[in-house]
C-alpha cells in the first residue's frame, strides 16, 4: 500500500526556519497537502497543491515538492506554530484510491 | 462560514453499533463530496470513509469495510456514519470533513469531532 514518511519530530528556536519533510514514491506525479493540528484542536489546511496558502494562513508558511520529497517550510517559526503537521497526497486520476496521511511530525518551537 | 458539527459519539460495548451525524452549513452541501477521518488518542490521522456529492459512490478503508456505512441526506445537509460490529480499535475522535478538488480530492474544512469509545 502507498506510504508517506515524515520525521516524528522537528525542533527549532523562535525565529528560525522549520522544515518538515514528507517522502513518497508517487510524489513526483501528485500534489501534496499539509495540515496543522494544534493540541486539542481539529486539523487545519495550511498548504494545498504543493505551494498554495489558503486564505488566513500566515505568509511564513510555504511548501515545495521536488522528486520524491515535499517540504513544509515555516520561515521565522513562532511559538504559536507549535503543533503536529501531517502531509497528504491523493491520487489525481479521479479514482480516489489512496487516502493516506503521513505519520505526522511534532514541531516544537522553543 | 463553513460549519461541520458532529454528534452521536458515545461509549459502546464491543460488538455494538453507533450512528454518527454531521450537520453541515455555510456551503452548498450537495456540491461536495464528504468524508470521515478518525484519530485514536495520541495517534495520527486515519481516513475512514468517503461519499461523492450525489451519494452514487462510496469509499471505505479496509479496516472498516463491511462494518461501517457512510451515507448522506442532501435535503437535510447531513452526513451519516453507521458503525456496526465495533471493536476496541475503533475508539477514536471521528471528524466530519468536507472534500474539495476535481481529480484529486482533499480535505479543506474539518468539524471538531465526535468521540467514540469502545469498551466493555
Short mmCIF file of C-alpha atoms in Angstrom, two decimals:
data_model
loop_
_atom_site.label_atom_id
_atom_site.label_comp_id
_atom_site.label_asym_id
_atom_site.label_seq_id
_atom_site.Cartn_x
_atom_site.Cartn_y
_atom_site.Cartn_z
CA UNK A 1 0.00 0.00 0.00
CA UNK A 2 1.04 3.60 -0.58
CA UNK A 3 3.04 5.27 2.20
CA UNK A 4 4.08 8.79 3.14
CA UNK A 5 7.01 9.14 5.52
CA UNK A 6 7.57 12.07 7.88
CA UNK A 7 10.12 12.57 10.67
CA UNK A 8 8.48 12.11 14.09
CA UNK A 9 9.75 15.42 15.41
CA UNK A 10 11.41 18.68 14.45
CA UNK A 11 12.62 21.29 16.88
CA UNK A 12 13.61 24.92 16.24
CA UNK A 13 14.07 28.12 18.22
CA UNK A 14 11.65 31.01 17.69
CA UNK A 15 12.56 32.97 14.56
CA UNK A 16 14.37 30.08 12.93
CA UNK A 17 13.22 28.30 9.79
CA UNK A 18 11.47 24.99 10.34
CA UNK A 19 11.46 22.39 7.57
CA UNK A 20 9.21 19.34 7.75
CA UNK A 21 9.64 16.71 5.06
CA UNK A 22 7.28 14.16 3.55
CA UNK A 23 8.59 11.45 1.25
CA UNK A 24 6.71 9.07 -1.02
CA UNK A 25 7.34 7.29 -4.29
CA UNK A 26 4.38 8.86 -6.09
CA UNK A 27 5.09 12.47 -5.09
CA UNK A 28 6.64 13.42 -8.45
CA UNK A 29 3.20 12.87 -10.02
CA UNK A 30 0.95 14.20 -7.28
CA UNK A 31 0.13 17.28 -5.29
CA UNK A 32 0.89 17.43 -1.57
CA UNK A 33 -1.30 18.98 1.10
CA UNK A 34 -0.26 19.96 4.62
CA UNK A 35 -2.40 20.09 7.76
CA UNK A 36 -1.60 21.72 11.09
CA UNK A 37 -3.13 20.28 14.25
CA UNK A 38 -2.65 22.16 17.48
CA UNK A 39 -3.20 20.36 20.75
CA UNK A 40 -6.88 19.61 21.36
CA UNK A 41 -7.98 21.13 18.04
CA UNK A 42 -9.12 19.88 14.67
CA UNK A 43 -6.64 19.90 11.78
CA UNK A 44 -6.39 22.99 9.59
CA UNK A 45 -5.24 23.08 5.97
CA UNK A 46 -2.11 25.25 5.70
CA UNK A 47 -0.79 24.37 2.22
CA UNK A 48 -2.62 22.92 -0.78
CA UNK A 49 -1.40 21.81 -4.21
CA UNK A 50 2.24 21.82 -3.07
CA UNK A 51 2.72 25.56 -2.64
CA UNK A 52 -0.59 27.42 -2.22
CA UNK A 53 -1.66 29.03 1.03
CA UNK A 54 -5.36 29.16 1.91
CA UNK A 55 -6.81 32.48 2.93
CA UNK A 56 -5.88 33.35 6.50
CA UNK A 57 -2.69 31.28 6.67
CA UNK A 58 0.37 33.44 7.51
CA UNK A 59 2.89 34.11 4.74
CA UNK A 60 5.64 32.43 6.75
CA UNK A 61 4.12 29.09 5.70
CA UNK A 62 5.23 27.77 2.31
CA UNK A 63 5.67 24.47 0.57
CA UNK A 64 7.73 22.74 -2.09
CA UNK A 65 7.57 19.41 -3.87
CA UNK A 66 10.57 18.04 -5.75
CA UNK A 67 11.28 14.47 -6.74
CA UNK A 68 10.03 12.10 -4.08
CA UNK A 69 10.11 14.65 -1.27
CA UNK A 70 7.83 17.50 -0.31
CA UNK A 71 8.73 20.08 2.32
CA UNK A 72 6.66 22.36 4.52
CA UNK A 73 8.70 25.44 5.36
CA UNK A 74 7.92 27.84 8.17
CA UNK A 75 10.09 30.93 7.85
CA UNK A 76 10.61 32.58 11.21
CA UNK A 77 8.69 29.98 13.21
CA UNK A 78 6.64 31.34 16.09
CA UNK A 79 5.73 29.71 19.40
CA UNK A 80 2.12 29.54 18.18
CA UNK A 81 3.25 27.32 15.27
CA UNK A 82 3.99 24.50 17.69
CA UNK A 83 1.73 21.68 16.52
CA UNK A 84 1.56 18.34 14.77
CA UNK A 85 1.83 18.56 10.99
CA UNK A 86 0.52 15.95 8.56
CA UNK A 87 1.12 15.59 4.84
CA UNK A 88 -1.40 14.07 2.46
CA UNK A 89 -1.07 13.22 -1.21
CA UNK A 90 -4.12 11.82 -3.02
CA UNK A 91 -4.18 10.15 -6.40
CA UNK A 92 -5.05 12.53 -9.23
CA UNK A 93 -6.70 10.09 -11.62
CA UNK A 94 -10.21 10.57 -10.32
CA UNK A 95 -10.19 7.01 -8.97
CA UNK A 96 -9.78 8.18 -5.34
CA UNK A 97 -7.91 5.07 -4.33
CA UNK A 98 -5.28 6.47 -1.95
CA UNK A 99 -6.36 8.19 1.22
CA UNK A 100 -3.10 8.08 3.15
CA UNK A 101 -1.71 10.60 5.61
CA UNK A 102 1.89 10.80 6.66
CA UNK A 103 2.51 9.70 10.22
CA UNK A 104 2.77 13.28 11.44
CA UNK A 105 5.61 15.48 12.67
CA UNK A 106 5.57 17.17 16.03
CA UNK A 107 7.04 20.65 15.68
CA UNK A 108 8.48 22.13 18.86
CA UNK A 109 9.33 25.83 18.90
CA UNK A 110 11.27 26.86 21.98
CA UNK B 1 -18.59 30.38 7.18
CA UNK B 2 -18.33 26.61 6.78
CA UNK B 3 -19.50 24.73 9.85
CA UNK B 4 -19.49 20.98 10.43
CA UNK B 5 -21.00 19.78 13.69
CA UNK B 6 -20.73 16.11 14.63
CA UNK B 7 -23.00 14.34 17.07
CA UNK B 8 -23.69 10.81 18.26
CA UNK B 9 -20.39 9.91 19.86
CA UNK B 10 -20.70 7.66 22.92
CA UNK B 11 -19.34 4.78 24.97
CA UNK B 12 -20.36 1.47 23.42
CA UNK B 13 -19.52 -2.16 24.12
CA UNK B 14 -17.51 -4.28 21.69
CA UNK B 15 -19.80 -5.69 19.02
CA UNK B 16 -22.22 -2.80 19.41
CA UNK B 17 -23.40 -0.18 16.97
CA UNK B 18 -23.34 3.59 16.82
CA UNK B 19 -24.55 6.22 14.36
CA UNK B 20 -22.68 9.46 13.90
CA UNK B 21 -24.26 12.50 12.28
CA UNK B 22 -22.72 15.65 10.88
CA UNK B 23 -24.75 18.81 10.30
CA UNK B 24 -23.23 20.99 7.58
CA UNK B 25 -23.79 24.67 6.93
CA UNK B 26 -22.13 27.61 5.21
CA UNK B 27 -21.73 25.93 1.82
CA UNK B 28 -23.82 24.11 -0.78
CA UNK B 29 -23.67 20.64 0.76
CA UNK B 30 -24.90 18.83 -2.36
CA UNK B 31 -21.99 20.23 -4.41
CA UNK B 32 -19.23 18.48 -2.46
CA UNK B 33 -18.04 15.02 -1.57
CA UNK B 34 -17.73 14.38 2.17
CA UNK B 35 -15.68 12.10 4.35
CA UNK B 36 -14.95 10.84 7.86
CA UNK B 37 -11.45 10.82 9.31
CA UNK B 38 -10.63 9.41 12.74
CA UNK B 39 -7.86 9.87 15.25
CA UNK B 40 -7.20 7.46 18.09
CA UNK B 41 -5.93 9.04 21.32
CA UNK B 42 -2.32 10.14 20.86
CA UNK B 43 -2.18 8.78 17.30
CA UNK B 44 -2.19 10.15 13.77
CA UNK B 45 -5.00 10.76 11.30
CA UNK B 46 -6.70 7.81 9.63
CA UNK B 47 -9.17 8.15 6.78
CA UNK B 48 -12.34 6.06 7.33
CA UNK B 49 -14.90 6.55 4.54
CA UNK B 50 -15.99 8.95 1.83
CA UNK B 51 -19.05 9.60 -0.32
CA UNK B 52 -19.43 11.56 -3.54
CA UNK B 53 -21.76 14.53 -3.79
CA UNK B 54 -24.72 12.59 -5.21
CA UNK B 55 -24.26 9.57 -2.93
CA UNK B 56 -23.64 7.43 -6.02
CA UNK B 57 -20.22 6.17 -4.93
CA UNK B 58 -18.80 5.32 -1.51
CA UNK B 59 -15.25 4.52 -0.45
CA UNK B 60 -14.03 2.70 2.66
CA UNK B 61 -10.79 1.98 4.42
CA UNK B 62 -10.04 -1.74 4.57
CA UNK B 63 -10.18 -1.58 8.36
CA UNK B 64 -13.89 -0.68 8.35
CA UNK B 65 -15.16 -2.22 5.10
CA UNK B 66 -18.23 -4.35 5.71
CA UNK B 67 -18.82 -2.89 9.18
CA UNK B 68 -19.30 0.85 8.56
CA UNK B 69 -21.65 2.59 6.13
CA UNK B 70 -21.43 6.20 5.03
CA UNK B 71 -24.49 7.99 3.70
CA UNK B 72 -25.82 11.50 3.22
CA UNK B 73 -29.11 13.34 3.06
CA UNK B 74 -28.68 16.31 0.75
CA UNK B 75 -32.15 17.60 1.59
CA UNK B 76 -31.05 17.98 5.21
CA UNK B 77 -27.36 18.85 4.67
CA UNK B 78 -26.42 15.88 6.82
CA UNK B 79 -23.66 13.27 6.65
CA UNK B 80 -24.06 9.94 8.45
CA UNK B 81 -21.68 7.19 9.55
CA UNK B 82 -23.34 3.96 10.68
CA UNK B 83 -20.85 1.88 12.64
CA UNK B 84 -21.59 -1.79 13.36
CA UNK B 85 -19.59 -4.62 14.96
CA UNK B 86 -17.47 -2.08 16.79
CA UNK B 87 -14.06 -3.09 18.12
CA UNK B 88 -11.73 -1.52 20.67
CA UNK B 89 -9.52 -0.40 17.77
CA UNK B 90 -12.37 1.79 16.52
CA UNK B 91 -12.09 4.01 19.60
CA UNK B 92 -11.21 7.46 18.31
CA UNK B 93 -12.30 11.00 17.68
CA UNK B 94 -14.26 10.96 14.43
CA UNK B 95 -14.05 14.07 12.28
CA UNK B 96 -16.56 15.03 9.62
CA UNK B 97 -14.62 16.65 6.79
CA UNK B 98 -15.60 18.49 3.63
CA UNK B 99 -13.75 17.45 0.49
CA UNK B 100 -12.84 19.65 -2.44
CA UNK B 101 -10.96 19.31 -5.71
CA UNK B 102 -11.79 17.63 -9.00
CA UNK B 103 -9.45 14.79 -9.99
CA UNK B 104 -7.75 14.96 -6.59
CA UNK B 105 -9.96 15.21 -3.55
CA UNK B 106 -8.51 16.81 -0.45
CA UNK B 107 -9.80 17.82 2.96
CA UNK B 108 -10.47 21.52 3.35
CA UNK B 109 -12.79 22.01 6.35
CA UNK B 110 -12.98 19.86 9.48
CA UNK B 111 -15.54 19.60 12.27
CA UNK B 112 -14.50 19.42 15.92
CA UNK B 113 -15.08 15.68 16.15
CA UNK B 114 -17.28 13.15 17.93
CA UNK B 115 -15.68 10.83 20.48
CA UNK B 116 -16.34 7.11 20.14
CA UNK B 117 -15.13 4.82 22.90
CA UNK B 118 -15.48 1.07 22.52
CA UNK B 119 -15.02 -0.66 25.85
CA UNK B 120 -16.69 -3.41 27.93
#
